[in-house]
Amino acid sequence: MAQTILIAEDDGDIADLLTLYLTGEGYRVLAAPDGRQALALLEGQKVDLAILDIMLPEIGGYDLLRRIRQRWNLPVLILSAKAQDADRILGLNLGADAYLTKPFHPLEVVAYVKAALRRYCQLGGEEGGGEEALPLLTAGDLELDPLAMVLRKRGEEVPLTPTEWKILAKLMGAPGRVFTKAQLYATAGGEPWSDENTMMVHISNLRAKVEDDPARPQYIKTVRGLGYKFEGP
């Protein structure tokens, strides 16, 4: 069954262009010209990945992203003309898996979509994503369930975005091993390699969720000049 991509974009030409390329790759595409219609489509149909513009009528892109993260677990890509670092950081902080800027090449967007869905399915986010049960990953107060895609801290479930989940699973799966930013970016489905600031935002968000004191992390350690590693307390 074809995977479904939701495009929330008020520029009809851009929506039509993305629809043309995505359907050409075998995806089913739903298009919404504003945030309210996009939300209605999410509520009424199974969506595997969403592509959001920021400057949407009715419900803005950032607000729509917040609502998605409150209710659904799916990859979300932002595609926006707002290219300032502050806009990118805000989008990633709100839970976007990648932030792409206009103008864009449609094949680049298709590559991001494929990568995000591939990583998501490999980690069990979709039925059929994994054929065998994976062991729980535990460290201190943390318990990561790769099959259910759930992180618990002291028994309480901690909400993670798909990108955060992938990064943490990679780190916890190889404690003590140092991963470069580029390696973690590839793990999270960010292909091709973007920039170091994007990964720094994801790591900062993860620390805020898993660490008791994010300024003095006991789990996710920075290895200066190299990258990051995971250590037990």
Short mmCIF file of C-alpha atoms in Angstrom, two decimals:
data_model
loop_
_atom_site.label_atom_id
_atom_site.label_comp_id
_atom_site.label_asym_id
_atom_site.label_seq_id
_atom_site.Cartn_x
_atom_site.Cartn_y
_atom_site.Cartn_z
CA MET A 1 0.00 0.00 0.00
CA ALA A 2 1.36 3.40 -0.97
CA GLN A 3 2.54 5.66 1.82
CA THR A 4 0.65 8.92 2.19
CA ILE A 5 2.32 12.33 2.20
CA LEU A 6 0.47 15.44 3.36
CA ILE A 7 1.54 18.74 1.79
CA ALA A 8 0.34 21.86 3.62
CA GLU A 9 1.18 24.66 1.19
CA ASP A 10 -0.84 27.72 0.13
CA ASP A 11 1.11 28.19 -3.12
CA GLY A 12 -0.73 26.01 -5.61
CA ASP A 13 2.19 25.85 -8.04
CA ILE A 14 4.54 24.54 -5.36
CA ALA A 15 1.96 22.03 -4.13
CA ASP A 16 1.37 20.81 -7.69
CA LEU A 17 5.12 20.49 -8.35
CA LEU A 18 5.73 18.46 -5.19
CA THR A 19 2.67 16.33 -5.90
CA LEU A 20 3.97 15.57 -9.39
CA TYR A 21 7.37 14.40 -8.15
CA LEU A 22 6.06 12.48 -5.12
CA THR A 23 3.34 10.65 -7.01
CA GLY A 24 5.98 9.83 -9.61
CA GLU A 25 7.85 8.01 -6.82
CA GLY A 26 4.75 6.00 -5.91
CA TYR A 27 3.50 8.03 -2.94
CA ARG A 28 -0.11 8.99 -2.34
CA VAL A 29 -0.33 12.76 -1.86
CA LEU A 30 -2.87 14.87 0.03
CA ALA A 31 -2.65 18.64 -0.43
CA ALA A 32 -4.11 21.32 1.83
CA PRO A 33 -3.98 25.07 1.05
CA ASP A 34 -4.19 26.09 4.71
CA GLY A 35 -3.49 24.76 8.20
CA ARG A 36 -7.12 24.07 9.08
CA GLN A 37 -7.66 21.80 6.08
CA ALA A 38 -4.35 20.09 6.78
CA LEU A 39 -5.47 19.34 10.33
CA ALA A 40 -8.77 17.95 9.05
CA LEU A 41 -6.91 15.62 6.66
CA LEU A 42 -4.69 14.41 9.50
CA GLU A 43 -7.73 13.67 11.63
CA GLY A 44 -9.58 11.85 8.86
CA GLN A 45 -6.86 9.82 7.15
CA LYS A 46 -3.65 7.94 7.92
CA VAL A 47 -0.71 10.16 7.03
CA ASP A 48 2.84 8.80 7.00
CA LEU A 49 4.74 12.09 6.59
CA ALA A 50 3.86 15.78 6.48
CA ILE A 51 5.51 18.63 4.59
CA LEU A 52 4.57 22.01 6.06
CA ASP A 53 4.96 25.58 4.92
CA ILE A 54 5.31 28.07 7.79
CA MET A 55 3.24 30.96 6.42
CA LEU A 56 -0.08 29.13 6.11
CA PRO A 57 -3.54 30.76 6.30
CA GLU A 58 -6.06 29.81 9.04
CA ILE A 59 -3.60 27.86 11.20
CA GLY A 60 0.05 28.82 10.79
CA GLY A 61 2.75 26.26 10.17
CA TYR A 62 4.34 26.50 13.61
CA ASP A 63 0.97 26.10 15.33
CA LEU A 64 0.12 23.19 13.07
CA LEU A 65 3.44 21.55 13.92
CA ARG A 66 2.70 21.91 17.65
CA ARG A 67 -0.67 20.23 17.20
CA ILE A 68 0.83 17.41 15.18
CA ARG A 69 3.42 16.69 17.83
CA GLN A 70 0.74 16.63 20.53
CA ARG A 71 -1.30 13.95 18.76
CA TRP A 72 0.65 12.06 16.10
CA ASN A 73 3.98 10.30 15.73
CA LEU A 74 5.12 10.87 12.16
CA PRO A 75 8.03 12.57 10.40
CA VAL A 76 7.48 16.26 9.64
CA LEU A 77 9.51 18.33 7.17
CA ILE A 78 9.29 22.12 7.03
CA LEU A 79 9.60 23.75 3.61
CA SER A 80 9.66 27.51 3.99
CA ALA A 81 10.88 30.75 2.45
CA LYS A 82 11.90 31.87 5.96
CA ALA A 83 15.60 31.09 5.94
CA GLN A 84 16.88 32.85 9.07
CA ASP A 85 18.67 30.74 11.70
CA ALA A 86 16.05 31.77 14.26
CA ASP A 87 13.27 30.34 12.07
CA ARG A 88 15.17 27.10 11.51
CA ILE A 89 15.92 26.68 15.21
CA LEU A 90 12.30 27.39 16.18
CA GLY A 91 11.03 24.81 13.71
CA LEU A 92 13.42 22.15 14.96
CA ASN A 93 12.64 23.00 18.59
CA LEU A 94 8.95 22.50 17.88
CA GLY A 95 9.65 19.02 16.57
CA ALA A 96 10.40 19.22 12.84
CA ASP A 97 12.67 16.47 11.57
CA ALA A 98 14.22 18.71 8.90
CA TYR A 99 13.98 22.33 7.80
CA LEU A 100 14.32 22.99 4.07
CA THR A 101 14.25 26.43 2.51
CA LYS A 102 12.81 27.84 -0.70
CA PRO A 103 13.80 27.95 -3.49
CA PHE A 104 14.35 24.21 -3.56
CA HIS A 105 14.96 21.39 -5.98
CA PRO A 106 12.03 18.93 -5.91
CA LEU A 107 14.39 15.95 -6.10
CA GLU A 108 16.05 17.15 -2.89
CA VAL A 109 12.67 17.17 -1.15
CA VAL A 110 11.97 13.66 -2.48
CA ALA A 111 15.34 12.52 -1.10
CA TYR A 112 14.49 13.89 2.35
CA VAL A 113 11.06 12.23 2.24
CA LYS A 114 12.54 8.85 1.32
CA ALA A 115 15.23 9.08 3.98
CA ALA A 116 12.82 10.14 6.74
CA LEU A 117 10.34 7.38 5.94
CA ARG A 118 13.07 4.76 5.62
CA ARG A 119 14.57 5.57 9.01
CA TYR A 120 11.14 5.80 10.62
CA CYS A 121 10.04 2.40 9.30
CA GLN A 122 13.35 0.72 10.14
CA LEU A 123 12.89 1.73 13.76
CA GLY A 124 9.42 0.23 13.94
CA GLY A 125 7.34 3.38 13.66
CA GLU A 126 5.12 1.77 11.04
CA GLU A 127 3.66 -1.71 10.85
CA GLY A 128 6.09 -3.99 9.08
CA GLY A 129 9.04 -1.77 9.96
CA GLY A 130 10.76 -4.54 11.92
CA GLU A 131 10.34 -8.29 11.84
CA GLU A 132 11.86 -9.23 15.17
CA ALA A 133 11.66 -7.83 18.67
CA LEU A 134 14.59 -5.70 19.74
CA PRO A 135 15.88 -5.66 23.31
CA LEU A 136 15.14 -2.83 25.70
CA LEU A 137 17.95 -0.31 26.07
CA THR A 138 18.39 0.78 29.67
CA ALA A 139 20.72 3.19 31.45
CA GLY A 140 20.15 4.68 34.87
CA ASP A 141 16.61 6.06 34.97
CA LEU A 142 16.11 5.63 31.22
CA GLU A 143 14.46 2.78 29.34
CA LEU A 144 14.18 2.87 25.55
CA ASP A 145 11.83 0.39 23.90
CA PRO A 146 12.85 0.06 20.22
CA LEU A 147 9.76 -1.98 19.31
CA ALA A 148 7.18 0.40 20.79
CA MET A 149 9.31 3.49 20.07
CA VAL A 150 8.83 4.66 23.64
CA LEU A 151 11.26 6.31 26.05
CA ARG A 152 10.56 6.13 29.76
CA LYS A 153 12.31 8.03 32.51
CA ARG A 154 11.66 6.72 36.01
CA GLY A 155 8.70 4.87 34.57
CA GLU A 156 7.12 7.95 32.99
CA GLU A 157 6.83 8.16 29.20
CA VAL A 158 8.87 10.97 27.65
CA PRO A 159 7.57 12.31 24.31
CA LEU A 160 10.20 12.41 21.57
CA THR A 161 10.03 13.49 17.95
CA PRO A 162 10.96 10.80 15.40
CA THR A 163 14.32 12.49 14.81
CA GLU A 164 15.09 12.69 18.54
CA TRP A 165 14.13 9.05 18.93
CA LYS A 166 16.46 7.93 16.13
CA ILE A 167 19.40 9.90 17.54
CA LEU A 168 18.88 8.58 21.06
CA ALA A 169 18.46 4.99 19.84
CA LYS A 170 21.73 5.27 17.93
CA LEU A 171 23.60 6.64 20.94
CA MET A 172 22.08 4.26 23.52
CA GLY A 173 22.63 1.29 21.22
CA ALA A 174 26.41 1.80 21.36
CA PRO A 175 27.29 3.27 24.79
CA GLY A 176 30.72 4.82 24.92
CA ARG A 177 31.08 5.04 21.15
CA VAL A 178 31.64 8.51 19.71
CA PHE A 179 29.40 9.51 16.79
CA THR A 180 30.13 12.54 14.65
CA LYS A 181 27.38 15.05 13.91
CA ALA A 182 27.33 13.86 10.30
CA GLN A 183 26.84 10.24 11.38
CA LEU A 184 23.95 11.17 13.67
CA TYR A 185 22.44 13.37 10.98
CA ALA A 186 22.50 10.46 8.52
CA THR A 187 20.95 8.18 11.15
CA ALA A 188 18.11 10.65 11.62
CA GLY A 189 17.36 10.63 7.91
CA GLY A 190 18.90 14.00 7.16
CA GLU A 191 20.32 13.28 3.75
CA PRO A 192 22.34 14.98 2.42
CA TRP A 193 24.38 16.41 5.30
CA SER A 194 23.07 19.84 6.27
CA ASP A 195 24.92 21.74 9.01
CA GLU A 196 26.24 21.35 12.54
CA ASN A 197 23.78 23.81 14.05
CA THR A 198 20.83 21.59 13.16
CA MET A 199 22.28 18.62 15.05
CA MET A 200 23.22 20.84 18.00
CA VAL A 201 19.57 21.89 18.30
CA HIS A 202 18.40 18.25 18.28
CA ILE A 203 20.97 17.31 20.94
CA SER A 204 19.95 20.29 23.08
CA ASN A 205 16.29 19.27 22.83
CA LEU A 206 17.14 15.68 23.75
CA ARG A 207 19.13 16.74 26.78
CA ALA A 208 16.24 18.90 27.97
CA LYS A 209 14.07 15.78 27.97
CA VAL A 210 16.38 13.06 29.33
CA GLU A 211 18.79 14.89 31.63
CA ASP A 212 18.01 16.07 35.16
CA ASP A 213 20.43 18.95 34.58
CA PRO A 214 20.88 19.58 30.84
CA ALA A 215 23.78 21.97 31.56
CA ARG A 216 25.63 19.06 33.19
CA PRO A 217 24.54 16.03 31.20
CA GLN A 218 25.16 12.58 32.63
CA TYR A 219 23.94 10.64 29.60
CA ILE A 220 24.61 12.51 26.35
CA LYS A 221 28.19 13.72 26.46
CA THR A 222 29.95 16.09 24.08
CA VAL A 223 33.35 14.96 22.82
CA ARG A 224 34.95 18.20 21.73
CA GLY A 225 36.05 18.28 18.14
CA LEU A 226 34.51 14.88 17.44
CA GLY A 227 30.81 14.59 18.28
CA TYR A 228 28.70 12.92 20.96
CA LYS A 229 28.55 9.72 22.96
CA PHE A 230 26.16 8.10 25.42
CA GLU A 231 27.25 7.12 28.93
CA GLY A 232 25.39 5.65 31.86
CA PRO A 233 25.30 7.60 35.13
#
